PDB file of C-alpha atoms in Angstrom:
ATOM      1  CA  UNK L   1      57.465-179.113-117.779  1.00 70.00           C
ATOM      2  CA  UNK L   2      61.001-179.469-117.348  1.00 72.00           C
ATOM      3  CA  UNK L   3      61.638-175.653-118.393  1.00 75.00           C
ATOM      4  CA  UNK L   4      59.229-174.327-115.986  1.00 77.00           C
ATOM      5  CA  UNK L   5      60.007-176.329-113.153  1.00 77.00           C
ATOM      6  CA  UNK L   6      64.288-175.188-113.809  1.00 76.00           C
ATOM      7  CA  UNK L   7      63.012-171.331-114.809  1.00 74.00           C
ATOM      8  CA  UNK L   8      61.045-171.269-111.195  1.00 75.00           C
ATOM      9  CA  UNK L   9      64.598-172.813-109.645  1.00 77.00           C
ATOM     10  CA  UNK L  10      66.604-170.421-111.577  1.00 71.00           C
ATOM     11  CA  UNK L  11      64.363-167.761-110.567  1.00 69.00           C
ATOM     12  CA  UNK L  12      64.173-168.264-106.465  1.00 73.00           C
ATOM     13  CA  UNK L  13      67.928-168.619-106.665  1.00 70.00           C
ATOM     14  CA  UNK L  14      69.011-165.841-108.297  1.00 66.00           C
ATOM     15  CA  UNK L  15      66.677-163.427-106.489  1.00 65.00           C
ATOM     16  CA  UNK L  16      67.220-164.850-102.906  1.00 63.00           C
ATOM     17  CA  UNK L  17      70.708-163.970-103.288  1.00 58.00           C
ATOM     18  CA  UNK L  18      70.451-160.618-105.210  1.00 59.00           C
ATOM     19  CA  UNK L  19      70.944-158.609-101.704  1.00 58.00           C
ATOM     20  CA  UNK L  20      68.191-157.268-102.059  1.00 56.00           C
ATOM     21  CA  UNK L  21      67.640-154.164 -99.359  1.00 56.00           C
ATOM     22  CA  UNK L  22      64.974-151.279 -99.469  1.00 56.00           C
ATOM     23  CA  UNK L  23      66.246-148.291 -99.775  1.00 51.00           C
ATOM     24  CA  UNK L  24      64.881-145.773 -97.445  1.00 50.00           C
ATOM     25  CA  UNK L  25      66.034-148.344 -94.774  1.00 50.00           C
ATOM     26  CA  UNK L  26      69.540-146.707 -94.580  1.00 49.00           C
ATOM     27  CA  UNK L  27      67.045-143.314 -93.954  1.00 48.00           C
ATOM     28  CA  UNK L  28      65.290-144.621 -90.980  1.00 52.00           C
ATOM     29  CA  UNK L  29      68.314-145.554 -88.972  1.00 56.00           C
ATOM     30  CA  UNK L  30      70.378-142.320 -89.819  1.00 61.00           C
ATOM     31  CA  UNK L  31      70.234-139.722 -87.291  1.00 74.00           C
ATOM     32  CA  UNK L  32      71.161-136.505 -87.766  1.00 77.00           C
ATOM     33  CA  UNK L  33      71.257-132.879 -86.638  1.00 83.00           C
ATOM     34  CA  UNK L  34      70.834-130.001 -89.818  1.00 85.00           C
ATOM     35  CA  UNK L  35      71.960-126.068 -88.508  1.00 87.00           C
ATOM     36  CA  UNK L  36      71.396-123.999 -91.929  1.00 89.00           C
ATOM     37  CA  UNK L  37      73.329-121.780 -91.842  1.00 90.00           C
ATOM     38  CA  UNK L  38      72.550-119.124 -94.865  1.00 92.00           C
ATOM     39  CA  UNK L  39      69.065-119.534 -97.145  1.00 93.00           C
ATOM     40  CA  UNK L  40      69.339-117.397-100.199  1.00 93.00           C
ATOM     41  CA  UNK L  41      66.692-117.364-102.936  1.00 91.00           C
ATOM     42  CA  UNK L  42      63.011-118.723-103.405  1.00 90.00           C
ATOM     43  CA  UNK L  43      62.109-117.311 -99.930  1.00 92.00           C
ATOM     44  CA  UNK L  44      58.473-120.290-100.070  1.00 92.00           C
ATOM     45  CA  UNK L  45      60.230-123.089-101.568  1.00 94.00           C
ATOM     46  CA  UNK L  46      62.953-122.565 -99.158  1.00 93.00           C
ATOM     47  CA  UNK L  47      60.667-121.974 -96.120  1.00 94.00           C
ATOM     48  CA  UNK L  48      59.138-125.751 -96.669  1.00 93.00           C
ATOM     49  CA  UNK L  49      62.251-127.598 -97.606  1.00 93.00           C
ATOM     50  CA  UNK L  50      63.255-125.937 -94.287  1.00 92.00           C
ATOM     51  CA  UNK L  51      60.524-127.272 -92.270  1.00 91.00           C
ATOM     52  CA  UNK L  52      60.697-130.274 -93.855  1.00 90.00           C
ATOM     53  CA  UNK L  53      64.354-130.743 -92.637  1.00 88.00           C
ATOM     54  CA  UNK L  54      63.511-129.242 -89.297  1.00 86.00           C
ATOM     55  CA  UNK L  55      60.745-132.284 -88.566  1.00 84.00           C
ATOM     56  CA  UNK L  56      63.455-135.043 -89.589  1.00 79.00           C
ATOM     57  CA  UNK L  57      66.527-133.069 -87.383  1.00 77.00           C
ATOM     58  CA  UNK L  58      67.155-135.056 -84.323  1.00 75.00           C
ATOM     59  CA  UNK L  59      68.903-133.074 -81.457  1.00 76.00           C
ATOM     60  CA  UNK L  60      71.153-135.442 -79.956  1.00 75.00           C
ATOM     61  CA  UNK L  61      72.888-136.731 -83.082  1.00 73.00           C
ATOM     62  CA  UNK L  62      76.690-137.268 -83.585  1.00 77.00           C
ATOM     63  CA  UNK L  63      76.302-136.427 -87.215  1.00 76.00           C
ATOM     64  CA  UNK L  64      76.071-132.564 -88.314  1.00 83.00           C
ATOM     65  CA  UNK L  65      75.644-130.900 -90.909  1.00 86.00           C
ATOM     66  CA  UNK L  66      75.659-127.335 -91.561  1.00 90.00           C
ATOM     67  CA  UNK L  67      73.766-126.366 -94.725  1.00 92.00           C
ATOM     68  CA  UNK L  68      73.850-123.048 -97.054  1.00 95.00           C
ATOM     69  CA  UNK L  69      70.865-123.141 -99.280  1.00 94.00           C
ATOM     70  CA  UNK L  70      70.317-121.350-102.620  1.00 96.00           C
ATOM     71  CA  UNK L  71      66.740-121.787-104.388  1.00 95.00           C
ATOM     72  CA  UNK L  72      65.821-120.682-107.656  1.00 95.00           C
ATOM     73  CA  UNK L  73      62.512-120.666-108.730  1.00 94.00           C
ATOM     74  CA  UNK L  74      61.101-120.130-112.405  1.00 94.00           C
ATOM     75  CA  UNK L  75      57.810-120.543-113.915  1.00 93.00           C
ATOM     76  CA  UNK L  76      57.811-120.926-117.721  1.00 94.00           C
ATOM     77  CA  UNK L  77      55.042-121.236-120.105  1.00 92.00           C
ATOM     78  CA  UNK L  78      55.072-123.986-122.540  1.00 92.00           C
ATOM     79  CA  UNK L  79      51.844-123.631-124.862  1.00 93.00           C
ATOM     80  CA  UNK L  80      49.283-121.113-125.738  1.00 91.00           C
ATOM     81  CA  UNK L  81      45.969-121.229-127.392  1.00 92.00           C
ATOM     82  CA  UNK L  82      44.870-119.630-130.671  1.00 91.00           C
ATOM     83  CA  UNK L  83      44.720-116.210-128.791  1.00 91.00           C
ATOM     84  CA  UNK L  84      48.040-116.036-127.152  1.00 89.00           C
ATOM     85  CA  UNK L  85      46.396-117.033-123.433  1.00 90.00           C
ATOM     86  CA  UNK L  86      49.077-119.249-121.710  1.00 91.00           C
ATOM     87  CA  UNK L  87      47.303-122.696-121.435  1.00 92.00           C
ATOM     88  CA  UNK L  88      50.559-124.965-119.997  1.00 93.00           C
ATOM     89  CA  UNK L  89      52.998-124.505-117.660  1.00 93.00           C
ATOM     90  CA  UNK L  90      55.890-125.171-116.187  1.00 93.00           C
ATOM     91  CA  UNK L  91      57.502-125.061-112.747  1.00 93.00           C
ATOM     92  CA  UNK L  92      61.141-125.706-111.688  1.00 94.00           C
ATOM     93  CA  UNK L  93      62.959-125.187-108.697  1.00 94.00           C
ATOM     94  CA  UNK L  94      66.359-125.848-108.463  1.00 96.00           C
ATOM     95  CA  UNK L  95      68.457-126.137-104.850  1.00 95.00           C
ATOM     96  CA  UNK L  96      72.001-125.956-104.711  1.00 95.00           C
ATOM     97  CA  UNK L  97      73.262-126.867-101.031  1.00 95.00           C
ATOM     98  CA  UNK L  98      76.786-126.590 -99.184  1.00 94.00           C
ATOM     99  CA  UNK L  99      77.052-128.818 -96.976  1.00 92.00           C
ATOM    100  CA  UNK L 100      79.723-128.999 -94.158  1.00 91.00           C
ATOM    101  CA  UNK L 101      80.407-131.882 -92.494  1.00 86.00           C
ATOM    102  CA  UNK L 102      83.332-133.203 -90.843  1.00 84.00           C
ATOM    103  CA  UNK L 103      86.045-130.511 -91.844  1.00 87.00           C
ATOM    104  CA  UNK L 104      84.569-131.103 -95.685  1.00 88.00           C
ATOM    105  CA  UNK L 105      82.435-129.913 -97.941  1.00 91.00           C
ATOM    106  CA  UNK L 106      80.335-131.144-100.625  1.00 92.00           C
ATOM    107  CA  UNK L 107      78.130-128.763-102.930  1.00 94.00           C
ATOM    108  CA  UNK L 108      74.771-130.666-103.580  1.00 93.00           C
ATOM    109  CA  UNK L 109      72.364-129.978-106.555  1.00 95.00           C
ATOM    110  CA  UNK L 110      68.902-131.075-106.908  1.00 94.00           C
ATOM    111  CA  UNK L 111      66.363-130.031-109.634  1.00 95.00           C
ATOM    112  CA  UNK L 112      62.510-130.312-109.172  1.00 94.00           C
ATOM    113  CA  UNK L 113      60.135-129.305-112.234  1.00 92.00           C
ATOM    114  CA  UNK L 114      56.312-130.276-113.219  1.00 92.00           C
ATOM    115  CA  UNK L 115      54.301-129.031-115.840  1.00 92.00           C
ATOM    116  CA  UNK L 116      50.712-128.454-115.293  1.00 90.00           C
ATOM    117  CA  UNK L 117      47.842-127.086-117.080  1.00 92.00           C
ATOM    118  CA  UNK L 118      45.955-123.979-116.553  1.00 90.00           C
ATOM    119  CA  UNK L 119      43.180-124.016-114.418  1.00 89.00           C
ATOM    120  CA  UNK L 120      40.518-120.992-115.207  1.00 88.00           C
ATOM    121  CA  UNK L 121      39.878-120.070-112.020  1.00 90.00           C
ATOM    122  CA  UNK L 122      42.899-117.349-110.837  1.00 89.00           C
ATOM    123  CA  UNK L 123      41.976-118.676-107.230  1.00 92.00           C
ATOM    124  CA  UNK L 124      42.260-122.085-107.853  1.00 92.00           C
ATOM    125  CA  UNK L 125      45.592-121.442-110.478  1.00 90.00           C
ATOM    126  CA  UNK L 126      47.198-119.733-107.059  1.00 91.00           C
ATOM    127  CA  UNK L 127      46.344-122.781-104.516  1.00 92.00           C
ATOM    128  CA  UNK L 128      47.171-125.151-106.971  1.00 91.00           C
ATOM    129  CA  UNK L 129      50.956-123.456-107.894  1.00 91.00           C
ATOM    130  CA  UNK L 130      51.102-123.516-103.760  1.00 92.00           C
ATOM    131  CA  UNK L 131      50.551-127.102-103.430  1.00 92.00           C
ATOM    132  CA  UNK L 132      52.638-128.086-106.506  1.00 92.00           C
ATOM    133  CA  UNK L 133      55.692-125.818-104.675  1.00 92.00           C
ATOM    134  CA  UNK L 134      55.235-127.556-101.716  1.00 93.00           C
ATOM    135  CA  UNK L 135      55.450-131.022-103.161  1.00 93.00           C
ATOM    136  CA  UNK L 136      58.640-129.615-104.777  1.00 94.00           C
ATOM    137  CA  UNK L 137      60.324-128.389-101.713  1.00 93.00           C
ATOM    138  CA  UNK L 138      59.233-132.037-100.084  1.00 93.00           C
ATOM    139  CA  UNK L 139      60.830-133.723-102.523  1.00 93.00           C
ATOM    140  CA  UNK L 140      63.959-131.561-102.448  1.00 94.00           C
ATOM    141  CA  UNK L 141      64.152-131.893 -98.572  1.00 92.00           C
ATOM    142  CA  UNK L 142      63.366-135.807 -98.820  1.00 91.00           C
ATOM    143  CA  UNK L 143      66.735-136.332-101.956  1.00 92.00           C
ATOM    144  CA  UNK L 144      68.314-134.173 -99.677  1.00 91.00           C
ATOM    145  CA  UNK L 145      68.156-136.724 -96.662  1.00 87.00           C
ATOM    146  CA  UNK L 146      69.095-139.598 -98.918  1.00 86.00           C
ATOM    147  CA  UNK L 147      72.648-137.776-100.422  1.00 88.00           C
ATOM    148  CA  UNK L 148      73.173-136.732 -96.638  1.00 84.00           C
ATOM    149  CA  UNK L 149      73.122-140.311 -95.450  1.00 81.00           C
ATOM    150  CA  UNK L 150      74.946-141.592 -98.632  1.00 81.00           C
ATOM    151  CA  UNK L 151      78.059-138.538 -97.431  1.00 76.00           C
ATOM    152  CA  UNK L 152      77.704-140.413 -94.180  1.00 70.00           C
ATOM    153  CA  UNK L 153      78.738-143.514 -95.307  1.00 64.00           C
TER     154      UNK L 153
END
């Protein structure tokens, strides 16, 4: 009785003063303004991590940043059945960014991938690879936004 009662003591102590704070907290209060300047590469994974950036820019904003973006894009098989049909997959994106800010600059690199299986439907294979690349970009765009407000700091 005595354990629990010192564990659940322990316990509220130690995690009422872990300053604790959530994370994407920091996100919501920074305000920026993003002018890219060059986009080389990937010209679909590119055109949603731009629009994705575009919908978070804020117009009036002290901070700006002026972005160069290079995408590469591969698709890569990983398996294939008994007759040499491709049956897994594997998509990767990878984003390098220059970012100025400030009178510096800081070269950024974020990697995306997913492996999927083959659907056997070509239609379906093509949506699907559409929706996976824009999940990609979105995450891209949404690390992005976090390293830009860590620079801030």
């Amino acid at each position: 009785m005595f354990k629990k009662k010192f564990l659940l003591i322990f316990l509220t102590i130690f995690v009422a003063n872990c300053n604790y704070s959530p994370v994407y907290l920091k996100n919501e209060n920074f305000k920026y303004k993003l002018n890219i300047t060059e986009i080389i590469g990937d010209n679909e994974i590119n055109k949603y991590i731009v629009k994705d950036l575009n919908q978070q820019s804020k117009i009036n904003s002290k901070n700006n940043f002026d972005i160069q973006i290079n995408t590469i894009f591969t698709k890569k098989i990983l398996a294939k059945n008994s007759k040499g049909t491709p049956t897994d997959f594997e998509l990767k994106a990878k984003s390098v960014f220059v970012i100025r800010y400030n009178n510096n600059e800081k070269t950024l690199n974020i990697e995306e991938k997913l492996n999927y299986k083959k659907i056997s439907n070509n239609y379906e294979q093509s949506n699907y690879e559409k929706t996976i690349k824009k999940n990609i970009a979105s995450s891209i765009a949404r690390k992005l936004v976090l390293r830009l407000a860590i620079l801030n700091d």
